[in-house]
GROMACS .gro file of C-alpha atoms in nm:
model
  203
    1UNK     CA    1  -2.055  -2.781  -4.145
    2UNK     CA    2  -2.140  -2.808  -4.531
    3UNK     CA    3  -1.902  -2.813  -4.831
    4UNK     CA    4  -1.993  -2.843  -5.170
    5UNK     CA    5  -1.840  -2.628  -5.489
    6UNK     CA    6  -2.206  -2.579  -5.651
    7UNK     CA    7  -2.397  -2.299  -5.493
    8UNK     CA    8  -2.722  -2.379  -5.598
    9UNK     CA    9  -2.690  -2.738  -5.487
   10UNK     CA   10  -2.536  -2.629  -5.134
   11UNK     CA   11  -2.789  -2.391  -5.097
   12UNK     CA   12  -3.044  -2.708  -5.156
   13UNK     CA   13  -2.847  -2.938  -4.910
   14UNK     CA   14  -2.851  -2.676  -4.661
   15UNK     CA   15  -3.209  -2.652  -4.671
   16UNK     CA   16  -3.241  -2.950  -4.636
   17UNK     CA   17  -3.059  -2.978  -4.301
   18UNK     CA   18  -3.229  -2.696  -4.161
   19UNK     CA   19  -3.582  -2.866  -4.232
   20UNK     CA   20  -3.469  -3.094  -4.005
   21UNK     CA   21  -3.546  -3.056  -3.648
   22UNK     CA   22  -3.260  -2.972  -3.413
   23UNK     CA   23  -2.994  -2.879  -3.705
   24UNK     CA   24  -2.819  -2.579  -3.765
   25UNK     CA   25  -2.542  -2.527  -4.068
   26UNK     CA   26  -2.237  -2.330  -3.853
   27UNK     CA   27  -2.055  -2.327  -4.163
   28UNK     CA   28  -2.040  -2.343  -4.565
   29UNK     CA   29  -1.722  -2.437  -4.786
   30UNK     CA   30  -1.699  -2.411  -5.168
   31UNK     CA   31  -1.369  -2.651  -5.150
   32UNK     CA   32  -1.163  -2.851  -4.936
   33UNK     CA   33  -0.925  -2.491  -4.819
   34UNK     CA   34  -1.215  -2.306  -4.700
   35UNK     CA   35  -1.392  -2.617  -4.521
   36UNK     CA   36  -1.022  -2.675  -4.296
   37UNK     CA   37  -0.998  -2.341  -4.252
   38UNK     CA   38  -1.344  -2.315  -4.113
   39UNK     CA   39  -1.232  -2.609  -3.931
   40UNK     CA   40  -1.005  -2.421  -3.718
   41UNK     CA   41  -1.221  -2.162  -3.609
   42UNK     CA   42  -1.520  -2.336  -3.518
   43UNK     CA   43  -1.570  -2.734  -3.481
   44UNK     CA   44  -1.946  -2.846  -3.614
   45UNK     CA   45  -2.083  -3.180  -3.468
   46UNK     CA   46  -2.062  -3.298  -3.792
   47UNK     CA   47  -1.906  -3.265  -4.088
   48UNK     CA   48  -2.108  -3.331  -4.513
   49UNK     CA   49  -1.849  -3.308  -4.798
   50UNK     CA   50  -1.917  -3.323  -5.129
   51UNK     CA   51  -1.619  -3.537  -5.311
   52UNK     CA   52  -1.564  -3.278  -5.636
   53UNK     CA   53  -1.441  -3.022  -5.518
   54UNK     CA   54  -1.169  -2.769  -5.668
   55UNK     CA   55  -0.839  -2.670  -5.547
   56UNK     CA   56  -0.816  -2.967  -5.285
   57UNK     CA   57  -1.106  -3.214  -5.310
   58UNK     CA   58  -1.327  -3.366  -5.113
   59UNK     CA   59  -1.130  -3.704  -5.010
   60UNK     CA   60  -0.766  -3.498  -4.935
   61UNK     CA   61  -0.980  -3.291  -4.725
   62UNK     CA   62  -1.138  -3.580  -4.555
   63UNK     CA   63  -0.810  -3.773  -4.489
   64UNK     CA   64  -0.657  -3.373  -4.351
   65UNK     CA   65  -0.974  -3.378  -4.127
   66UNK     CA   66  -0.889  -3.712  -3.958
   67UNK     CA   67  -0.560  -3.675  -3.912
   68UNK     CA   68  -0.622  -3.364  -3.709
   69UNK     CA   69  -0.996  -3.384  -3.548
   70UNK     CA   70  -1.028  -3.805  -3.554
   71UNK     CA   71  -1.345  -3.789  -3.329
   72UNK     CA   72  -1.511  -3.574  -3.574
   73UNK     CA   73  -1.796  -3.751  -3.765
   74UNK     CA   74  -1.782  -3.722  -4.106
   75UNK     CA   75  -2.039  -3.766  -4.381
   76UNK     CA   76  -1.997  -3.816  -4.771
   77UNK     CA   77  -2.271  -3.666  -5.019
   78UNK     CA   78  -2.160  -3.753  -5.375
   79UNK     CA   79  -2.333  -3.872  -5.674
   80UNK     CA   80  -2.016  -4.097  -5.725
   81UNK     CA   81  -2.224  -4.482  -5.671
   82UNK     CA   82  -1.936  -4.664  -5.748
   83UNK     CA   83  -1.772  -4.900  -5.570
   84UNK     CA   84  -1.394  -4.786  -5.597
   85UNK     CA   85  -1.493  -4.437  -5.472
   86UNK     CA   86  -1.692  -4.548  -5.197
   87UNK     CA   87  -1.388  -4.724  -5.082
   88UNK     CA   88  -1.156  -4.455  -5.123
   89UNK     CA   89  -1.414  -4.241  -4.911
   90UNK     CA   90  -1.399  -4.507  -4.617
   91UNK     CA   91  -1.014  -4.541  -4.673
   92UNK     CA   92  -0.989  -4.147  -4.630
   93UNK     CA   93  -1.181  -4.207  -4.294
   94UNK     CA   94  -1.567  -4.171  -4.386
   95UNK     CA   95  -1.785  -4.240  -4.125
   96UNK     CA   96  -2.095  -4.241  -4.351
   97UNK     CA   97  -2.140  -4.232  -4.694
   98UNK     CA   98  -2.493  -4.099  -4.894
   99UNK     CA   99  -2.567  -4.053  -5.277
  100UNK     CA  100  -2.686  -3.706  -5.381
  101UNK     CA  101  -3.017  -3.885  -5.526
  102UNK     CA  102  -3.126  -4.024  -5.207
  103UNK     CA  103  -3.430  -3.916  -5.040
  104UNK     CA  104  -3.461  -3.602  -4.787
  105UNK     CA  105  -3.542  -3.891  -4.509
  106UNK     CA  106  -3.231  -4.044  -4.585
  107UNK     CA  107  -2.990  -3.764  -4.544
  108UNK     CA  108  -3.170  -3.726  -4.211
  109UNK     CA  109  -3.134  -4.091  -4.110
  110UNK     CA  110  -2.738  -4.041  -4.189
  111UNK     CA  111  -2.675  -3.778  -4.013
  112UNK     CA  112  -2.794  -3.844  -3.712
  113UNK     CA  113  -2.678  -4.189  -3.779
  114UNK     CA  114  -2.315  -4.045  -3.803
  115UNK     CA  115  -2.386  -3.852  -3.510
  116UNK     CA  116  -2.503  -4.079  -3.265
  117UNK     CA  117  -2.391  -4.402  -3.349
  118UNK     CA  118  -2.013  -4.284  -3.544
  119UNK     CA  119  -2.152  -4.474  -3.866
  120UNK     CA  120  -2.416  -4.443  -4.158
  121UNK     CA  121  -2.422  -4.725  -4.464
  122UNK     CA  122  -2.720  -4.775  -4.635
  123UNK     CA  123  -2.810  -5.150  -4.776
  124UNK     CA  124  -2.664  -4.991  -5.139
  125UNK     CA  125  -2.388  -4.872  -5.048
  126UNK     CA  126  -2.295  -5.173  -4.789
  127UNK     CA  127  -2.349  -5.419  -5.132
  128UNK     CA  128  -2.087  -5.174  -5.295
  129UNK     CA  129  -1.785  -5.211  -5.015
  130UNK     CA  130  -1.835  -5.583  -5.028
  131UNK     CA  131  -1.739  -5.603  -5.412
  132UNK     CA  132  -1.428  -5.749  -5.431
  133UNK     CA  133  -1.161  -5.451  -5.493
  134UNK     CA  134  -1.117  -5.348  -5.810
  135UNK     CA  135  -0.740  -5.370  -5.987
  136UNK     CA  136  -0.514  -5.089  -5.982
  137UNK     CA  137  -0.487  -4.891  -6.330
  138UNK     CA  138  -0.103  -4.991  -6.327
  139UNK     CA  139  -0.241  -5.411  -6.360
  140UNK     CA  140  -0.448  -5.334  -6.615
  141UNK     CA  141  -0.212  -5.122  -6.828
  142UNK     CA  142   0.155  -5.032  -6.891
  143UNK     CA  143   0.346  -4.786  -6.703
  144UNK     CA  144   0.334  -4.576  -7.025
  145UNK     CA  145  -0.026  -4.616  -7.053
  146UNK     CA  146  -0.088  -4.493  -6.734
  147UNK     CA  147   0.103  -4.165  -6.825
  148UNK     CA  148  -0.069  -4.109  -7.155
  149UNK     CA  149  -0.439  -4.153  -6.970
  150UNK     CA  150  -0.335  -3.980  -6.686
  151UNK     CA  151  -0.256  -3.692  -6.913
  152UNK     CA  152  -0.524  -3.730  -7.142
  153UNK     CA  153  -0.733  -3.690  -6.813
  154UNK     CA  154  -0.644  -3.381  -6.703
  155UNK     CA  155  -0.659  -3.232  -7.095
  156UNK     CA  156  -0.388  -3.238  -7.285
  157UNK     CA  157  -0.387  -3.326  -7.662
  158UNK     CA  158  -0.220  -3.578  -7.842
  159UNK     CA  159   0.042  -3.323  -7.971
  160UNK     CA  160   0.118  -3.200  -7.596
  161UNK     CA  161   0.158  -3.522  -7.450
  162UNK     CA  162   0.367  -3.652  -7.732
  163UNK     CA  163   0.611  -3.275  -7.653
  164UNK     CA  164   0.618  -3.426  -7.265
  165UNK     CA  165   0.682  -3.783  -7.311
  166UNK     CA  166   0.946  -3.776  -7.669
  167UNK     CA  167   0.679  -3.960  -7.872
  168UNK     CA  168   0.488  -3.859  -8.162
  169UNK     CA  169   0.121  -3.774  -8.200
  170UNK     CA  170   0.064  -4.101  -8.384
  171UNK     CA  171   0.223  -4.317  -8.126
  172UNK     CA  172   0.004  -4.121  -7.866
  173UNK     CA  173  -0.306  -4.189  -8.052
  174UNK     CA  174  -0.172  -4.566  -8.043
  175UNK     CA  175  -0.175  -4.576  -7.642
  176UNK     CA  176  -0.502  -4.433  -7.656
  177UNK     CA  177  -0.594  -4.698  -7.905
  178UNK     CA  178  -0.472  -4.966  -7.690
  179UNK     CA  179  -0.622  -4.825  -7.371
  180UNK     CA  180  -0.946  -4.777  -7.491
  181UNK     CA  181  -0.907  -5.186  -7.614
  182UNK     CA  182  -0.787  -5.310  -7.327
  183UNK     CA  183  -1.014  -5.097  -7.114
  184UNK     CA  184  -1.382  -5.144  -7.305
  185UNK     CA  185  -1.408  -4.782  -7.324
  186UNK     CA  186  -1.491  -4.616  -7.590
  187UNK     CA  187  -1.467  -4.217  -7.541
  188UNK     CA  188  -1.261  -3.928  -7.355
  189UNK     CA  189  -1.527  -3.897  -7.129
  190UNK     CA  190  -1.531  -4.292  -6.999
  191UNK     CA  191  -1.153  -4.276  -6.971
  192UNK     CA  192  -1.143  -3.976  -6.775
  193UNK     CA  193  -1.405  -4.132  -6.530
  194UNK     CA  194  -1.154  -4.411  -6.517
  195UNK     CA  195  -0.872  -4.216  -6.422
  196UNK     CA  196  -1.090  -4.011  -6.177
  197UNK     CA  197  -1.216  -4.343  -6.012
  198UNK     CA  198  -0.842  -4.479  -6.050
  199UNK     CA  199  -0.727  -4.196  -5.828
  200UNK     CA  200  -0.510  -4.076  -6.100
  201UNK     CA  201  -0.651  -3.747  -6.144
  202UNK     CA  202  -0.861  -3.557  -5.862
  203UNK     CA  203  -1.233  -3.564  -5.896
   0.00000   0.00000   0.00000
C-alpha cells in the first residue's frame, strides 16, 4: 500500500513497484486518513509512506499504524536526509527508511528488505541515527521563542502573533531577531525547516 500527497510522484513510485517482479500496489493514499482507512479494509504486506502529507502526516500515521497492526512492515520514502527526522521516523516505529533520490534498485532492495527480514537501513542513513541527538528547540531557545517560531511556522505575521501573544509587532520582530541569532539562520524558510524538523509544526 502507497501513500504520498503528490500525484505525479505516486504515480512514479508506483511504477516503480510494479516494475518489480512479484509486486502489486493494493492500495493508494493522498494522506495519512485515507491510507488508515484503507488500512481497515484491506491489509498490504507492506506499507511506503511519504512523511508530508496533509491533514494527518506521514509520522502520526505511522505511529496510528503500529499501535494497531504492529507486525505490519513499514517503509519511509522522504526526501527529508536529516538526522532528527530519520529518528522521529524510527521513534514512530519505521521499519525501513529510503530517500526519494535513491536509485530504482534501492527501493527494491528495501522493500523486500522490510519484508523479509522486518528491517531496511542503508549505510547513509545508518551514519545519520548514530549522530548524537540533536537538542530540543525548548534548550536552544526561550519558552517565548518557541511560541513566536512556532507561529511564524505555520504563517502568521508579525502583527497576528503580536494580537495572540499581548506583544507588539516590534517586540515580535525582536524574537525573530534573536532566534534567527541564536539559531544561525538567516530566512523564514530555514526557520520553518527548523520548526518542521523540531516537531513543532507538522511536515
Amino acid at each position: 500500500m502507497l501513500a504520498d500527497d503528490h500525484d505525479l510522484v505516486r504515480t512514479g513510485i508506483k511504477a516503480l513497484l510494479l516494475a518489480i517482479p512479484g509486486v502489486r500496489v493494493v492500495g493508494e493514499a493522498r494522506d495519512g486518513h485515507e491510507l488508515l482507512a484503507l488500512l481497515t479494509g484491506h491489509l498490504p504486506d507492506v506499507v511506503v509512506t511519504d512523511i508530508s502529507m496533509p491533514r494527518l502526516d506521514g509520522l502520526t500515521a505511522l505511529a496510528r499504524i503500529k499501535a494497531q497492526y504492529p507486525q505490519l512492515p513499514v517503509l519511509v520514502l522522504s526526501m527529508y536526509d536529516t538526522a532528527d527526522f530519520i529518528k522521529r521516523a524510527v521513534a514512530s516505529g519505521a521499519d525501513g527508511y529510503v530517500l526519494k533520490g535513491s536509485s530504482a534498485h534501492e527501493l527494491e532492495q528495501a522493500l523486500r528488505s522490510v519484508v523479509l527480514t522486518g528491517s531496511y537501513f542503508s549505510a547513509a542513513i545508518t551514519q545519520q541515527l548514530l549522530k548524537p541527538t540533536e537538542p530540543e528547540a525548548g534548550q536552544e531557545l526561550t519558552e517565548r521563542q518557541v511560541e513566536v517560531l512556532t507561529m511564524m511556522a505555520r504563517g502568521r505575521s508579525a502583527k497576528e502573533i503580536g494580537f495572540e501573544l499581548g506583544l507588539s509587532s516590534k517586540t515580535v520582530d525582536a524574537h525573530r531577531a534573536r532566534i534567527m541569532e541564536r539559531l544561525g539562520l538567516n530566512d523564514i524558510a530555514s526557520l520553518t525547516l527548523y520548526a518542521v524538523r523540531k516537531g513543532l509544526v507538522k511536515p
